[in-house]
PDB file of C-alpha atoms in Angstrom:
ATOM      1  CA  UNK A   1      -0.243   0.064  -0.069  1.00  0.00           C
ATOM      2  CA  UNK A   2       1.728   3.340  -1.070  1.00  0.00           C
ATOM      3  CA  UNK A   3       1.825   5.811   2.008  1.00  0.00           C
ATOM      4  CA  UNK A   4       0.050   9.000  -0.235  1.00  0.00           C
ATOM      5  CA  UNK A   5      -2.575   7.818  -2.532  1.00  0.00           C
ATOM      6  CA  UNK A   6      -4.307   9.555  -5.164  1.00  0.00           C
ATOM      7  CA  UNK A   7      -6.200   8.313  -8.254  1.00  0.00           C
ATOM      8  CA  UNK A   8      -3.922   9.622 -11.372  1.00  0.00           C
ATOM      9  CA  UNK A   9      -6.961  10.368 -13.674  1.00  0.00           C
ATOM     10  CA  UNK A  10      -7.148  12.282 -15.752  1.00  0.00           C
ATOM     11  CA  UNK A  11     -10.279  13.409 -14.166  1.00  0.00           C
ATOM     12  CA  UNK A  12     -12.015  15.659 -17.171  1.00  0.00           C
ATOM     13  CA  UNK A  13     -15.263  18.205 -15.776  1.00  0.00           C
ATOM     14  CA  UNK A  14     -16.606  21.107 -17.992  1.00  0.00           C
ATOM     15  CA  UNK A  15     -16.187  24.522 -17.104  1.00  0.00           C
ATOM     16  CA  UNK A  16     -17.833  25.749 -14.049  1.00  0.00           C
ATOM     17  CA  UNK A  17     -18.532  22.719 -12.723  1.00  0.00           C
ATOM     18  CA  UNK A  18     -17.108  21.671  -9.060  1.00  0.00           C
ATOM     19  CA  UNK A  19     -13.915  19.236  -9.450  1.00  0.00           C
ATOM     20  CA  UNK A  20     -13.402  16.840  -6.343  1.00  0.00           C
ATOM     21  CA  UNK A  21     -10.269  15.710  -5.451  1.00  0.00           C
ATOM     22  CA  UNK A  22      -9.068  12.594  -3.241  1.00  0.00           C
ATOM     23  CA  UNK A  23      -6.191  11.555  -1.339  1.00  0.00           C
ATOM     24  CA  UNK A  24      -5.814   9.029   1.141  1.00  0.00           C
ATOM     25  CA  UNK A  25      -2.897   7.992   3.509  1.00  0.00           C
ATOM     26  CA  UNK A  26      -1.708   5.439   5.672  1.00  0.00           C
ATOM     27  CA  UNK A  27       0.053   6.844   8.550  1.00  0.00           C
ATOM     28  CA  UNK A  28      -2.490   7.588  11.088  1.00  0.00           C
ATOM     29  CA  UNK A  29      -0.281   9.585  13.395  1.00  0.00           C
ATOM     30  CA  UNK A  30      -0.139  12.500  10.330  1.00  0.00           C
ATOM     31  CA  UNK A  31      -0.696  16.156  11.375  1.00  0.00           C
ATOM     32  CA  UNK A  32      -0.470  18.108   8.342  1.00  0.00           C
ATOM     33  CA  UNK A  33      -1.909  18.377   5.181  1.00  0.00           C
ATOM     34  CA  UNK A  34      -1.258  19.950   1.726  1.00  0.00           C
ATOM     35  CA  UNK A  35      -2.515  20.573  -1.379  1.00  0.00           C
ATOM     36  CA  UNK A  36      -0.108  21.572  -4.888  1.00  0.00           C
ATOM     37  CA  UNK A  37      -1.272  22.305  -8.254  1.00  0.00           C
ATOM     38  CA  UNK A  38       1.624  21.912 -10.993  1.00  0.00           C
ATOM     39  CA  UNK A  39       1.465  22.831 -14.226  1.00  0.00           C
ATOM     40  CA  UNK A  40       2.914  21.060 -16.977  1.00  0.00           C
ATOM     41  CA  UNK A  41       6.363  21.815 -16.924  1.00  0.00           C
ATOM     42  CA  UNK A  42       6.573  23.761 -13.665  1.00  0.00           C
ATOM     43  CA  UNK A  43       7.186  22.916 -10.019  1.00  0.00           C
ATOM     44  CA  UNK A  44       4.403  22.307  -7.572  1.00  0.00           C
ATOM     45  CA  UNK A  45       2.647  25.401  -5.879  1.00  0.00           C
ATOM     46  CA  UNK A  46       0.745  25.413  -2.739  1.00  0.00           C
ATOM     47  CA  UNK A  47      -2.463  26.070  -2.898  1.00  0.00           C
ATOM     48  CA  UNK A  48      -3.884  24.494   0.299  1.00  0.00           C
ATOM     49  CA  UNK A  49      -2.829  24.102   4.057  1.00  0.00           C
ATOM     50  CA  UNK A  50      -5.267  22.039   6.325  1.00  0.00           C
ATOM     51  CA  UNK A  51      -4.857  20.761  10.046  1.00  0.00           C
ATOM     52  CA  UNK A  52      -7.740  20.022  11.911  1.00  0.00           C
ATOM     53  CA  UNK A  53     -10.649  17.945  11.124  1.00  0.00           C
ATOM     54  CA  UNK A  54     -13.121  19.475   8.676  1.00  0.00           C
ATOM     55  CA  UNK A  55     -13.536  21.466   5.368  1.00  0.00           C
ATOM     56  CA  UNK A  56     -11.286  24.720   4.768  1.00  0.00           C
ATOM     57  CA  UNK A  57     -12.226  27.093   2.653  1.00  0.00           C
ATOM     58  CA  UNK A  58      -9.853  29.784   0.395  1.00  0.00           C
ATOM     59  CA  UNK A  59     -11.920  31.396  -2.611  1.00  0.00           C
ATOM     60  CA  UNK A  60     -13.160  28.828  -5.125  1.00  0.00           C
ATOM     61  CA  UNK A  61     -10.701  25.920  -3.136  1.00  0.00           C
ATOM     62  CA  UNK A  62     -11.572  24.091  -0.231  1.00  0.00           C
ATOM     63  CA  UNK A  63      -9.871  21.168   1.412  1.00  0.00           C
ATOM     64  CA  UNK A  64     -11.957  18.867   4.114  1.00  0.00           C
ATOM     65  CA  UNK A  65      -9.995  16.719   6.032  1.00  0.00           C
ATOM     66  CA  UNK A  66     -11.330  13.466   8.029  1.00  0.00           C
ATOM     67  CA  UNK A  67      -8.378  11.990   9.972  1.00  0.00           C
ATOM     68  CA  UNK A  68     -10.694   9.097  11.321  1.00  0.00           C
ATOM     69  CA  UNK A  69     -10.721   8.325   7.993  1.00  0.00           C
ATOM     70  CA  UNK A  70      -7.493   8.870   6.925  1.00  0.00           C
ATOM     71  CA  UNK A  71      -8.587  10.917   3.645  1.00  0.00           C
ATOM     72  CA  UNK A  72      -8.247  14.514   3.022  1.00  0.00           C
ATOM     73  CA  UNK A  73      -9.912  16.042  -0.191  1.00  0.00           C
ATOM     74  CA  UNK A  74      -9.879  19.341  -2.460  1.00  0.00           C
ATOM     75  CA  UNK A  75     -12.699  20.709  -4.062  1.00  0.00           C
ATOM     76  CA  UNK A  76     -12.533  23.021  -6.608  1.00  0.00           C
ATOM     77  CA  UNK A  77     -15.847  25.453  -7.625  1.00  0.00           C
ATOM     78  CA  UNK A  78     -16.841  27.181 -10.469  1.00  0.00           C
ATOM     79  CA  UNK A  79     -13.813  24.721 -12.821  1.00  0.00           C
ATOM     80  CA  UNK A  80     -12.098  27.172 -15.289  1.00  0.00           C
ATOM     81  CA  UNK A  81      -9.694  25.579 -17.894  1.00  0.00           C
ATOM     82  CA  UNK A  82      -6.969  27.349 -16.136  1.00  0.00           C
ATOM     83  CA  UNK A  83      -7.245  25.136 -13.043  1.00  0.00           C
ATOM     84  CA  UNK A  84      -6.143  22.115 -15.427  1.00  0.00           C
ATOM     85  CA  UNK A  85      -3.303  20.910 -13.980  1.00  0.00           C
ATOM     86  CA  UNK A  86      -2.001  18.177 -11.498  1.00  0.00           C
ATOM     87  CA  UNK A  87      -2.735  18.500  -8.170  1.00  0.00           C
ATOM     88  CA  UNK A  88      -0.459  16.903  -5.272  1.00  0.00           C
ATOM     89  CA  UNK A  89      -1.670  15.593  -2.317  1.00  0.00           C
ATOM     90  CA  UNK A  90       1.111  15.752   0.915  1.00  0.00           C
ATOM     91  CA  UNK A  91       0.995  14.340   3.752  1.00  0.00           C
ATOM     92  CA  UNK A  92       3.784  15.456   6.864  1.00  0.00           C
ATOM     93  CA  UNK A  93       5.902  12.389   7.674  1.00  0.00           C
ATOM     94  CA  UNK A  94       5.951  11.497  11.210  1.00  0.00           C
ATOM     95  CA  UNK A  95       9.676  11.413  12.738  1.00  0.00           C
ATOM     96  CA  UNK A  96      10.126  15.222  12.248  1.00  0.00           C
ATOM     97  CA  UNK A  97      12.419  17.744   9.988  1.00  0.00           C
ATOM     98  CA  UNK A  98       9.280  18.468   7.974  1.00  0.00           C
ATOM     99  CA  UNK A  99       9.710  16.205   5.887  1.00  0.00           C
ATOM    100  CA  UNK A 100       6.513  15.503   3.279  1.00  0.00           C
ATOM    101  CA  UNK A 101       5.184  12.306   1.574  1.00  0.00           C
ATOM    102  CA  UNK A 102       3.694  13.016  -2.147  1.00  0.00           C
ATOM    103  CA  UNK A 103       0.880  11.358  -3.813  1.00  0.00           C
ATOM    104  CA  UNK A 104       1.376  10.522  -7.377  1.00  0.00           C
ATOM    105  CA  UNK A 105      -1.204  13.414  -8.525  1.00  0.00           C
ATOM    106  CA  UNK A 106      -4.102  13.884 -10.133  1.00  0.00           C
ATOM    107  CA  UNK A 107      -4.501  15.116 -13.581  1.00  0.00           C
ATOM    108  CA  UNK A 108      -7.502  17.512 -13.916  1.00  0.00           C
ATOM    109  CA  UNK A 109      -8.887  18.813 -17.322  1.00  0.00           C
ATOM    110  CA  UNK A 110     -11.392  21.783 -17.184  1.00  0.00           C
ATOM    111  CA  UNK A 111     -13.137  21.919 -20.802  1.00  0.00           C
ATOM    112  CA  UNK A 112     -14.775  24.871 -21.944  1.00  0.00           C
TER     113      UNK A 112
ATOM    114  CA  UNK B   1       6.417  35.973  -1.235  1.00  0.00           C
ATOM    115  CA  UNK B   2       9.067  33.037  -0.928  1.00  0.00           C
ATOM    116  CA  UNK B   3      11.860  33.269  -2.837  1.00  0.00           C
ATOM    117  CA  UNK B   4      13.776  30.028  -3.865  1.00  0.00           C
ATOM    118  CA  UNK B   5      16.366  30.453  -6.367  1.00  0.00           C
ATOM    119  CA  UNK B   6      17.576  27.286  -8.702  1.00  0.00           C
ATOM    120  CA  UNK B   7      20.593  28.100 -10.730  1.00  0.00           C
ATOM    121  CA  UNK B   8      19.504  26.958 -13.885  1.00  0.00           C
ATOM    122  CA  UNK B   9      16.215  26.227 -14.979  1.00  0.00           C
ATOM    123  CA  UNK B  10      17.838  23.952 -18.047  1.00  0.00           C
ATOM    124  CA  UNK B  11      21.332  22.108 -17.846  1.00  0.00           C
ATOM    125  CA  UNK B  12      22.890  19.150 -20.209  1.00  0.00           C
ATOM    126  CA  UNK B  13      26.113  17.260 -18.754  1.00  0.00           C
ATOM    127  CA  UNK B  14      27.915  14.085 -19.559  1.00  0.00           C
ATOM    128  CA  UNK B  15      28.066  11.180 -18.040  1.00  0.00           C
ATOM    129  CA  UNK B  16      31.098  10.680 -15.432  1.00  0.00           C
ATOM    130  CA  UNK B  17      30.778  14.600 -15.026  1.00  0.00           C
ATOM    131  CA  UNK B  18      30.264  15.769 -11.393  1.00  0.00           C
ATOM    132  CA  UNK B  19      27.131  18.287 -11.271  1.00  0.00           C
ATOM    133  CA  UNK B  20      26.579  21.295  -9.483  1.00  0.00           C
ATOM    134  CA  UNK B  21      22.953  22.136  -8.676  1.00  0.00           C
ATOM    135  CA  UNK B  22      22.712  25.249  -6.511  1.00  0.00           C
ATOM    136  CA  UNK B  23      19.637  26.515  -4.786  1.00  0.00           C
ATOM    137  CA  UNK B  24      19.226  30.080  -2.550  1.00  0.00           C
ATOM    138  CA  UNK B  25      16.444  30.976  -0.411  1.00  0.00           C
ATOM    139  CA  UNK B  26      15.846  34.390   1.161  1.00  0.00           C
ATOM    140  CA  UNK B  27      13.434  33.205   3.844  1.00  0.00           C
ATOM    141  CA  UNK B  28      16.162  32.525   6.398  1.00  0.00           C
ATOM    142  CA  UNK B  29      14.263  28.758   6.932  1.00  0.00           C
ATOM    143  CA  UNK B  30      15.807  26.229   8.507  1.00  0.00           C
ATOM    144  CA  UNK B  31      14.669  23.142   6.302  1.00  0.00           C
ATOM    145  CA  UNK B  32      15.836  22.621   2.821  1.00  0.00           C
ATOM    146  CA  UNK B  33      15.470  19.895   0.474  1.00  0.00           C
ATOM    147  CA  UNK B  34      16.159  18.045  -2.870  1.00  0.00           C
ATOM    148  CA  UNK B  35      13.457  16.163  -4.780  1.00  0.00           C
ATOM    149  CA  UNK B  36      13.644  14.555  -8.061  1.00  0.00           C
ATOM    150  CA  UNK B  37      10.479  14.027 -10.118  1.00  0.00           C
ATOM    151  CA  UNK B  38      10.062  11.512 -12.863  1.00  0.00           C
ATOM    152  CA  UNK B  39       7.216  10.572 -15.071  1.00  0.00           C
ATOM    153  CA  UNK B  40       5.238   8.006 -13.459  1.00  0.00           C
ATOM    154  CA  UNK B  41       7.456   7.762  -9.644  1.00  0.00           C
ATOM    155  CA  UNK B  42       5.847  11.675  -8.688  1.00  0.00           C
ATOM    156  CA  UNK B  43       8.364  13.755  -6.013  1.00  0.00           C
ATOM    157  CA  UNK B  44      11.451  11.506  -4.676  1.00  0.00           C
ATOM    158  CA  UNK B  45      13.190  12.975  -1.267  1.00  0.00           C
ATOM    159  CA  UNK B  46      17.084  12.884  -2.305  1.00  0.00           C
ATOM    160  CA  UNK B  47      18.456  14.558   0.699  1.00  0.00           C
ATOM    161  CA  UNK B  48      17.249  17.342   3.124  1.00  0.00           C
ATOM    162  CA  UNK B  49      19.130  19.454   5.634  1.00  0.00           C
ATOM    163  CA  UNK B  50      17.432  21.173   8.784  1.00  0.00           C
ATOM    164  CA  UNK B  51      20.381  23.342   9.833  1.00  0.00           C
ATOM    165  CA  UNK B  52      23.560  24.489   8.388  1.00  0.00           C
ATOM    166  CA  UNK B  53      26.433  21.812   8.200  1.00  0.00           C
ATOM    167  CA  UNK B  54      23.709  19.130   9.146  1.00  0.00           C
ATOM    168  CA  UNK B  55      21.829  16.697   6.468  1.00  0.00           C
ATOM    169  CA  UNK B  56      19.919  13.390   6.403  1.00  0.00           C
ATOM    170  CA  UNK B  57      19.349  11.113   3.610  1.00  0.00           C
ATOM    171  CA  UNK B  58      16.078  10.610   1.823  1.00  0.00           C
ATOM    172  CA  UNK B  59      14.391   8.286   0.078  1.00  0.00           C
ATOM    173  CA  UNK B  60      17.145   7.724  -2.860  1.00  0.00           C
ATOM    174  CA  UNK B  61      20.528   9.501  -1.868  1.00  0.00           C
ATOM    175  CA  UNK B  62      22.832   6.842  -4.002  1.00  0.00           C
ATOM    176  CA  UNK B  63      24.938   8.906  -6.608  1.00  0.00           C
ATOM    177  CA  UNK B  64      24.216  12.158  -4.816  1.00  0.00           C
ATOM    178  CA  UNK B  65      25.799  14.023  -1.903  1.00  0.00           C
ATOM    179  CA  UNK B  66      24.624  17.605  -0.689  1.00  0.00           C
ATOM    180  CA  UNK B  67      26.630  20.540   0.888  1.00  0.00           C
ATOM    181  CA  UNK B  68      25.017  23.077   3.387  1.00  0.00           C
ATOM    182  CA  UNK B  69      27.671  25.975   4.468  1.00  0.00           C
ATOM    183  CA  UNK B  70      25.869  28.622   4.752  1.00  0.00           C
ATOM    184  CA  UNK B  71      21.874  28.745   5.621  1.00  0.00           C
ATOM    185  CA  UNK B  72      20.887  30.558   2.921  1.00  0.00           C
ATOM    186  CA  UNK B  73      22.375  27.577   0.197  1.00  0.00           C
ATOM    187  CA  UNK B  74      22.088  24.079  -0.310  1.00  0.00           C
ATOM    188  CA  UNK B  75      23.696  22.007  -3.164  1.00  0.00           C
ATOM    189  CA  UNK B  76      23.143  18.932  -4.841  1.00  0.00           C
ATOM    190  CA  UNK B  77      26.114  17.377  -6.299  1.00  0.00           C
ATOM    191  CA  UNK B  78      25.910  14.237  -8.721  1.00  0.00           C
ATOM    192  CA  UNK B  79      29.146  12.690  -7.919  1.00  0.00           C
ATOM    193  CA  UNK B  80      29.474  11.088 -11.552  1.00  0.00           C
ATOM    194  CA  UNK B  81      26.775  11.206 -13.704  1.00  0.00           C
ATOM    195  CA  UNK B  82      24.732   8.747 -14.941  1.00  0.00           C
ATOM    196  CA  UNK B  83      22.163   8.722 -17.554  1.00  0.00           C
ATOM    197  CA  UNK B  84      20.023   7.523 -15.450  1.00  0.00           C
ATOM    198  CA  UNK B  85      20.078  10.837 -13.503  1.00  0.00           C
ATOM    199  CA  UNK B  86      18.109  12.417 -15.965  1.00  0.00           C
ATOM    200  CA  UNK B  87      15.209  14.086 -14.587  1.00  0.00           C
ATOM    201  CA  UNK B  88      13.883  17.215 -13.034  1.00  0.00           C
ATOM    202  CA  UNK B  89      15.148  18.704 -10.063  1.00  0.00           C
ATOM    203  CA  UNK B  90      13.267  20.835  -7.226  1.00  0.00           C
ATOM    204  CA  UNK B  91      14.638  22.031  -4.286  1.00  0.00           C
ATOM    205  CA  UNK B  92      12.178  23.225  -1.581  1.00  0.00           C
ATOM    206  CA  UNK B  93      12.139  24.969   1.790  1.00  0.00           C
ATOM    207  CA  UNK B  94      10.496  24.843   5.116  1.00  0.00           C
ATOM    208  CA  UNK B  95      10.022  27.106   8.017  1.00  0.00           C
ATOM    209  CA  UNK B  96       9.276  24.119  10.416  1.00  0.00           C
ATOM    210  CA  UNK B  97       7.292  21.398  11.768  1.00  0.00           C
ATOM    211  CA  UNK B  98       3.974  20.879  10.337  1.00  0.00           C
ATOM    212  CA  UNK B  99       5.062  23.946   7.410  1.00  0.00           C
ATOM    213  CA  UNK B 100       4.246  23.823   4.101  1.00  0.00           C
ATOM    214  CA  UNK B 101       7.445  23.492   1.804  1.00  0.00           C
ATOM    215  CA  UNK B 102       7.960  26.198  -1.225  1.00  0.00           C
ATOM    216  CA  UNK B 103       9.829  25.001  -4.318  1.00  0.00           C
ATOM    217  CA  UNK B 104      12.069  26.521  -6.484  1.00  0.00           C
ATOM    218  CA  UNK B 105      11.599  26.434 -10.306  1.00  0.00           C
ATOM    219  CA  UNK B 106      12.910  23.155 -11.163  1.00  0.00           C
ATOM    220  CA  UNK B 107      16.171  22.475 -13.177  1.00  0.00           C
ATOM    221  CA  UNK B 108      15.432  19.859 -15.836  1.00  0.00           C
ATOM    222  CA  UNK B 109      18.901  18.185 -16.011  1.00  0.00           C
ATOM    223  CA  UNK B 110      19.883  15.956 -19.062  1.00  0.00           C
ATOM    224  CA  UNK B 111      23.402  13.619 -18.710  1.00  0.00           C
ATOM    225  CA  UNK B 112      24.385  12.755 -22.463  1.00  0.00           C
TER     226      UNK B 112
END
Protein backbone atom coordinates (compact mmCIF):
# COMPACT_ATOMS: atom_id res chain seq x y z
CA UNK A 1 0.00 0.00 0.00
CA UNK A 2 1.33 3.42 -0.95
CA UNK A 3 1.68 5.92 1.87
CA UNK A 4 -0.30 8.59 0.01
CA UNK A 5 -2.70 7.51 -2.71
CA UNK A 6 -4.43 9.56 -5.34
CA UNK A 7 -6.39 8.62 -8.42
CA UNK A 8 -4.10 9.48 -11.33
CA UNK A 9 -6.98 10.60 -13.54
CA UNK A 10 -7.39 12.34 -15.81
CA UNK A 11 -10.42 13.82 -14.13
CA UNK A 12 -12.37 15.67 -16.77
CA UNK A 13 -14.96 18.27 -15.76
CA UNK A 14 -16.83 20.94 -17.72
CA UNK A 15 -16.13 24.60 -17.10
CA UNK A 16 -18.16 25.90 -14.17
CA UNK A 17 -18.54 22.51 -12.50
CA UNK A 18 -17.14 21.35 -9.16
CA UNK A 19 -13.97 19.26 -9.37
CA UNK A 20 -13.44 16.84 -6.51
CA UNK A 21 -9.95 15.46 -5.89
CA UNK A 22 -9.34 12.77 -3.32
CA UNK A 23 -6.39 11.52 -1.33
CA UNK A 24 -5.95 8.77 1.26
CA UNK A 25 -2.94 8.28 3.53
CA UNK A 26 -1.67 5.43 5.65
CA UNK A 27 0.08 7.07 8.64
CA UNK A 28 -2.53 7.57 11.36
CA UNK A 29 -0.43 10.08 13.28
CA UNK A 30 0.02 12.54 10.40
CA UNK A 31 -0.84 16.08 11.48
CA UNK A 32 -0.37 18.29 8.42
CA UNK A 33 -1.83 18.04 4.95
CA UNK A 34 -1.21 20.11 1.84
CA UNK A 35 -2.49 20.45 -1.68
CA UNK A 36 -0.20 21.60 -4.47
CA UNK A 37 -1.00 22.49 -8.05
CA UNK A 38 1.55 21.71 -10.75
CA UNK A 39 1.24 22.93 -14.31
CA UNK A 40 3.03 20.92 -16.98
CA UNK A 41 6.75 21.68 -16.94
CA UNK A 42 6.48 23.86 -13.82
CA UNK A 43 7.18 23.30 -10.15
CA UNK A 44 4.52 22.53 -7.52
CA UNK A 45 2.72 25.53 -6.07
CA UNK A 46 1.07 25.41 -2.64
CA UNK A 47 -2.66 26.11 -2.78
CA UNK A 48 -4.02 24.80 0.55
CA UNK A 49 -2.87 23.66 3.97
CA UNK A 50 -5.16 21.88 6.43
CA UNK A 51 -4.44 20.63 9.93
CA UNK A 52 -7.81 20.00 11.63
CA UNK A 53 -10.78 17.83 10.81
CA UNK A 54 -13.45 19.56 8.78
CA UNK A 55 -13.49 22.01 5.93
CA UNK A 56 -11.21 24.92 5.11
CA UNK A 57 -12.20 27.34 2.39
CA UNK A 58 -10.02 29.71 0.39
CA UNK A 59 -11.73 31.37 -2.55
CA UNK A 60 -12.89 28.69 -4.97
CA UNK A 61 -10.92 26.00 -3.13
CA UNK A 62 -12.14 23.92 -0.18
CA UNK A 63 -9.98 21.35 1.55
CA UNK A 64 -11.67 18.66 3.62
CA UNK A 65 -9.94 16.50 6.21
CA UNK A 66 -11.20 13.39 7.97
CA UNK A 67 -8.44 11.94 10.14
CA UNK A 68 -10.55 9.01 11.32
CA UNK A 69 -10.97 7.86 7.73
CA UNK A 70 -7.44 9.01 6.77
CA UNK A 71 -8.86 10.98 3.92
CA UNK A 72 -8.27 14.47 2.58
CA UNK A 73 -9.95 16.05 -0.41
CA UNK A 74 -9.87 19.22 -2.46
CA UNK A 75 -12.94 20.75 -4.05
CA UNK A 76 -12.61 23.34 -6.79
CA UNK A 77 -15.81 25.28 -7.39
CA UNK A 78 -16.61 27.01 -10.66
CA UNK A 79 -13.77 25.18 -12.39
CA UNK A 80 -11.94 27.13 -15.08
CA UNK A 81 -9.75 25.90 -17.95
CA UNK A 82 -6.84 27.56 -16.10
CA UNK A 83 -7.37 25.02 -13.29
CA UNK A 84 -6.22 22.26 -15.65
CA UNK A 85 -3.11 20.89 -13.96
CA UNK A 86 -1.88 18.02 -11.82
CA UNK A 87 -2.86 18.29 -8.16
CA UNK A 88 -0.51 16.77 -5.61
CA UNK A 89 -1.58 15.73 -2.13
CA UNK A 90 1.19 15.89 0.49
CA UNK A 91 1.20 14.56 4.04
CA UNK A 92 3.75 15.42 6.71
CA UNK A 93 5.72 12.39 7.85
CA UNK A 94 5.93 11.55 11.51
CA UNK A 95 9.42 11.70 12.93
CA UNK A 96 10.27 15.34 12.53
CA UNK A 97 12.18 17.56 10.12
CA UNK A 98 8.95 18.42 8.27
CA UNK A 99 9.45 15.85 5.54
CA UNK A 100 6.47 15.42 3.27
CA UNK A 101 5.18 12.37 1.45
CA UNK A 102 3.67 13.25 -1.91
CA UNK A 103 1.02 11.39 -3.79
CA UNK A 104 1.57 10.74 -7.47
CA UNK A 105 -0.97 13.42 -8.35
CA UNK A 106 -4.33 13.65 -10.09
CA UNK A 107 -4.46 15.24 -13.50
CA UNK A 108 -7.44 17.57 -13.85
CA UNK A 109 -8.74 18.68 -17.25
CA UNK A 110 -11.38 21.42 -17.35
CA UNK A 111 -12.98 21.67 -20.76
CA UNK A 112 -14.90 24.72 -22.03
CA UNK B 1 6.54 36.09 -1.27
CA UNK B 2 8.70 33.04 -0.70
CA UNK B 3 11.74 33.13 -2.96
CA UNK B 4 13.63 29.95 -3.82
CA UNK B 5 16.13 30.30 -6.63
CA UNK B 6 17.66 27.39 -8.49
CA UNK B 7 20.74 28.24 -10.47
CA UNK B 8 19.70 26.79 -13.84
CA UNK B 9 16.39 25.98 -15.51
CA UNK B 10 17.99 23.64 -18.04
CA UNK B 11 21.32 21.85 -17.87
CA UNK B 12 23.01 19.34 -20.16
CA UNK B 13 25.99 17.34 -18.91
CA UNK B 14 27.92 14.26 -19.93
CA UNK B 15 28.19 10.92 -18.15
CA UNK B 16 30.96 10.83 -15.59
CA UNK B 17 30.94 14.60 -14.99
CA UNK B 18 30.60 16.03 -11.51
CA UNK B 19 27.47 18.18 -11.51
CA UNK B 20 26.50 20.91 -9.06
CA UNK B 21 22.93 22.13 -8.63
CA UNK B 22 22.50 25.20 -6.48
CA UNK B 23 19.52 26.38 -4.47
CA UNK B 24 19.35 29.72 -2.69
CA UNK B 25 16.59 31.05 -0.43
CA UNK B 26 15.97 34.50 0.98
CA UNK B 27 13.49 33.46 3.70
CA UNK B 28 15.83 32.36 6.51
CA UNK B 29 14.06 28.97 6.66
CA UNK B 30 15.79 26.16 8.54
CA UNK B 31 14.77 23.26 6.33
CA UNK B 32 15.87 22.71 2.76
CA UNK B 33 15.12 19.72 0.53
CA UNK B 34 16.19 18.25 -2.79
CA UNK B 35 13.75 16.14 -4.82
CA UNK B 36 13.75 14.61 -8.22
CA UNK B 37 10.56 14.18 -10.20
CA UNK B 38 10.13 11.58 -12.91
CA UNK B 39 7.02 10.63 -14.90
CA UNK B 40 5.13 7.86 -13.16
CA UNK B 41 7.36 8.00 -10.07
CA UNK B 42 6.29 11.32 -8.60
CA UNK B 43 8.41 13.40 -6.25
CA UNK B 44 11.18 11.53 -4.47
CA UNK B 45 13.27 12.97 -1.68
CA UNK B 46 17.02 12.79 -2.26
CA UNK B 47 18.48 14.68 0.70
CA UNK B 48 17.42 17.32 3.15
CA UNK B 49 19.05 19.67 5.62
CA UNK B 50 17.64 21.08 8.84
CA UNK B 51 20.51 23.38 9.73
CA UNK B 52 23.85 24.63 8.46
CA UNK B 53 26.24 21.72 7.92
CA UNK B 54 23.51 19.24 8.91
CA UNK B 55 22.14 16.82 6.35
CA UNK B 56 20.06 13.68 6.24
CA UNK B 57 19.51 11.11 3.54
CA UNK B 58 16.14 10.93 1.91
CA UNK B 59 14.64 8.01 0.06
CA UNK B 60 17.04 7.87 -2.91
CA UNK B 61 20.45 9.31 -1.87
CA UNK B 62 22.60 6.92 -3.91
CA UNK B 63 24.81 8.74 -6.39
CA UNK B 64 24.21 12.13 -4.77
CA UNK B 65 25.72 14.24 -2.04
CA UNK B 66 24.82 17.65 -0.62
CA UNK B 67 26.45 20.63 0.98
CA UNK B 68 25.06 23.35 3.20
CA UNK B 69 27.80 25.71 4.32
CA UNK B 70 25.49 28.71 4.72
CA UNK B 71 21.88 28.80 5.82
CA UNK B 72 20.60 30.25 2.58
CA UNK B 73 22.35 27.87 0.17
CA UNK B 74 21.86 24.13 -0.34
CA UNK B 75 23.79 22.37 -3.08
CA UNK B 76 23.12 19.00 -4.67
CA UNK B 77 26.12 17.22 -6.14
CA UNK B 78 26.08 14.38 -8.63
CA UNK B 79 29.44 12.80 -8.00
CA UNK B 80 29.69 11.03 -11.36
CA UNK B 81 26.66 11.74 -13.52
CA UNK B 82 24.89 8.83 -15.15
CA UNK B 83 22.08 8.75 -17.71
CA UNK B 84 19.60 7.48 -15.11
CA UNK B 85 20.02 10.78 -13.29
CA UNK B 86 18.33 12.63 -16.13
CA UNK B 87 15.37 14.20 -14.37
CA UNK B 88 13.67 17.34 -13.07
CA UNK B 89 15.34 18.43 -9.85
CA UNK B 90 13.39 20.50 -7.38
CA UNK B 91 14.60 22.38 -4.34
CA UNK B 92 12.15 23.19 -1.54
CA UNK B 93 12.29 25.06 1.75
CA UNK B 94 10.14 25.09 4.86
CA UNK B 95 10.09 27.09 8.05
CA UNK B 96 9.65 24.26 10.55
CA UNK B 97 7.42 21.51 11.84
CA UNK B 98 4.03 21.15 10.16
CA UNK B 99 4.74 23.99 7.76
CA UNK B 100 4.32 23.66 4.00
CA UNK B 101 7.26 23.40 1.65
CA UNK B 102 7.82 25.98 -1.07
CA UNK B 103 9.52 25.02 -4.28
CA UNK B 104 11.96 26.64 -6.64
CA UNK B 105 11.34 26.62 -10.38
CA UNK B 106 13.27 23.39 -10.88
CA UNK B 107 16.24 22.35 -12.99
CA UNK B 108 15.68 20.02 -15.90
CA UNK B 109 18.92 18.06 -16.09
CA UNK B 110 19.87 15.89 -19.05
CA UNK B 111 22.83 13.54 -18.83
CA UNK B 112 24.09 12.44 -22.23
